[in-house]
Every structure is written in C-alpha cells, then in structure tokens.
Tab-separated table of C-alpha atoms in Angstrom:
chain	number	residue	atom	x	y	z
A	23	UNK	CA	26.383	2.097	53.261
A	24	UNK	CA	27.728	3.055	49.655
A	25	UNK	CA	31.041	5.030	49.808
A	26	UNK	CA	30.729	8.421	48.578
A	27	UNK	CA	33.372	7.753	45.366
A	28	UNK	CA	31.229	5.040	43.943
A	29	UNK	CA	29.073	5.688	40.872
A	30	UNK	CA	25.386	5.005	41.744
A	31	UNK	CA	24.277	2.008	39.726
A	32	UNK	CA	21.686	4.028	37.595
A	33	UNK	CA	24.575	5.981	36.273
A	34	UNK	CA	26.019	2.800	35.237
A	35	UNK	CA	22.911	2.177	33.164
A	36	UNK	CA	22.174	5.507	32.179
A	37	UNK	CA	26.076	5.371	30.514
A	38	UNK	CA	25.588	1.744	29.178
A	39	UNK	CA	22.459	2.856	27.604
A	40	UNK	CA	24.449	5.966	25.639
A	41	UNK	CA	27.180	3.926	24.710
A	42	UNK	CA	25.242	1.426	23.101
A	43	UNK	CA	22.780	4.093	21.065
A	44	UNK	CA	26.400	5.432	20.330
A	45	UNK	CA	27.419	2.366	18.287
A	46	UNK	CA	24.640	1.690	17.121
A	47	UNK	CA	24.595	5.262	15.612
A	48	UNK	CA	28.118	4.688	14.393
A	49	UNK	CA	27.367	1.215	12.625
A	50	UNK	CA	24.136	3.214	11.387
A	51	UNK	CA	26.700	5.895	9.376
A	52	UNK	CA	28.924	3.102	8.213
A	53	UNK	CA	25.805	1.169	6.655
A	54	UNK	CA	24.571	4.496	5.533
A	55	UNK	CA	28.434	5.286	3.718
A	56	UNK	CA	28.341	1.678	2.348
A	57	UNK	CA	24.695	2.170	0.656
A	58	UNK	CA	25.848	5.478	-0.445
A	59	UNK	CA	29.145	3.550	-2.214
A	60	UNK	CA	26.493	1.168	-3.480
A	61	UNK	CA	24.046	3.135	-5.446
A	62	UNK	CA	26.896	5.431	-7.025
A	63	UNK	CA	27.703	1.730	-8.527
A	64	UNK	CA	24.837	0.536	-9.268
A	65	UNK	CA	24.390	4.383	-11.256
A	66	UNK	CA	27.565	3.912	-12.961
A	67	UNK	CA	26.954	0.471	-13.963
A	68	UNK	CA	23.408	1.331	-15.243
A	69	UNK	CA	25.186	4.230	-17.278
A	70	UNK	CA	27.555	1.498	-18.878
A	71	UNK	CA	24.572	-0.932	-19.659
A	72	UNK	CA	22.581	2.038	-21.559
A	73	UNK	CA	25.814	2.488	-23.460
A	74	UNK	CA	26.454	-1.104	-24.381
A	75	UNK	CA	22.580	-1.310	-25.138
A	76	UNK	CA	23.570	1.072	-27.886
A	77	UNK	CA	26.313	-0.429	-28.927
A	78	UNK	CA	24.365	-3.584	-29.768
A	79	UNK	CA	21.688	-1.997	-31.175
A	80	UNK	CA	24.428	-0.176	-33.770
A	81	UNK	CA	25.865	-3.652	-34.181
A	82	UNK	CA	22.701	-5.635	-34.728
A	83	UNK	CA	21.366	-2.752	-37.529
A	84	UNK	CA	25.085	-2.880	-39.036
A	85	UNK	CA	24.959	-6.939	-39.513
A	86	UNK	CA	21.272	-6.884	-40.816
A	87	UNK	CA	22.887	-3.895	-42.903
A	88	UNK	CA	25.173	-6.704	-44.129
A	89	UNK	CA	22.691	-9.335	-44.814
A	90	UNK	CA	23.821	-11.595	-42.155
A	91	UNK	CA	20.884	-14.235	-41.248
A	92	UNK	CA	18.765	-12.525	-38.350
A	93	UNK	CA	19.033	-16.193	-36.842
A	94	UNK	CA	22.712	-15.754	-36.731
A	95	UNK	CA	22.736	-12.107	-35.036
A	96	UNK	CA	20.137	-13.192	-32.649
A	97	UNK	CA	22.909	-16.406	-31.263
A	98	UNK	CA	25.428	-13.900	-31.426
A	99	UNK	CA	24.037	-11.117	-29.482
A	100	UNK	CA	22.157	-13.645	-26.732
A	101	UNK	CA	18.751	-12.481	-27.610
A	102	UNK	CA	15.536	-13.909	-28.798
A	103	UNK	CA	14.785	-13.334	-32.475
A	104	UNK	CA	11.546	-11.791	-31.623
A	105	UNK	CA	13.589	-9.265	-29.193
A	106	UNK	CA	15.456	-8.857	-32.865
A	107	UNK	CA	13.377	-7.983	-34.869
A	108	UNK	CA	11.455	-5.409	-32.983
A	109	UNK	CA	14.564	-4.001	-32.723
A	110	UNK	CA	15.517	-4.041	-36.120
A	111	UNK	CA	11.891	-2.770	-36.511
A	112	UNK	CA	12.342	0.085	-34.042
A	113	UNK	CA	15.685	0.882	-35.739
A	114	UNK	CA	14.025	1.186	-39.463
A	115	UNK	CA	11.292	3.015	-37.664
A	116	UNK	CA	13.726	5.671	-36.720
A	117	UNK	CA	15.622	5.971	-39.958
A	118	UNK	CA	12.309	7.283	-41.449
C-alpha cells in the first residue's frame, strides 16, 4: 500500500511535463530577445550601407569630375567598370 504523504506518480509526470514546457518557453523568449537584438543590427547596419552607398557614389562622380581614368576609380572603389559607368550614367542622368 502507498503511504498517504507520497505524491502519486502521475503527479510526478504531470509536474515534469510543466517544467519542461516551462523551459522550453523560457529558452523560447531568450531566442526570441536574441532575434529581436539581431534584426535591430542588421537595420542599423543596412542604414550605414545606404549611407556609405552614397558616399561612394559622391566620390566616384567627384573623381570622374576630376578626370581620373574610370579604370582607376573602378580598382579603387572594388567595383566592376560596367557597375561604373551605369553609375556615372545614373548620376549624369540625375543632374539633368
């Protein structure tokens, strides 16, 4: 016979059962925090890309500007001369 102070064992499971939903709830909030940290990054950092973009694209229109071989901004920036010269094209586009 069971004495009357022990837990039956399908109270056992019932608690094992909450306690692991619980942590896996909690780990489920951390993850959640951690993506949330993430993608305010990942915003910020597209934000600074944008920016730079602009910067080069001032920088590339001020050397052609200064007759500076389109061969030479293209090493200098990391891009391929055709990426160049649509952009130099886009940018004399939108001085008109």
């Amino acid at each position: 016979m069971s004495q009357p102070d022990e837990t039956p064992k399908e109270v056992l499971q019932l608690r094992a059962c909450r306690s692991k939903l619980d942590g896996i709830k909690r780990d489920l909030q951390e993850a959640r925090e951690e993506q949330a940290e993430v993608e305010a990054r990942i915003t910020n950092l597209l934000a600074r890309q944008r920016e730079a973009r602009k910067e080069r694209h001032q920088a590339v229109l001020d050397a052609d500007a200064a007759k500076i071989p389109r061969l030479t901004i293209s090493k200098e920036v990391g891009m391929q001369r055709s990426n160049v010269y649509k952009l130099l094209e886009d940018g004399n586009a939108s001085d008109s």
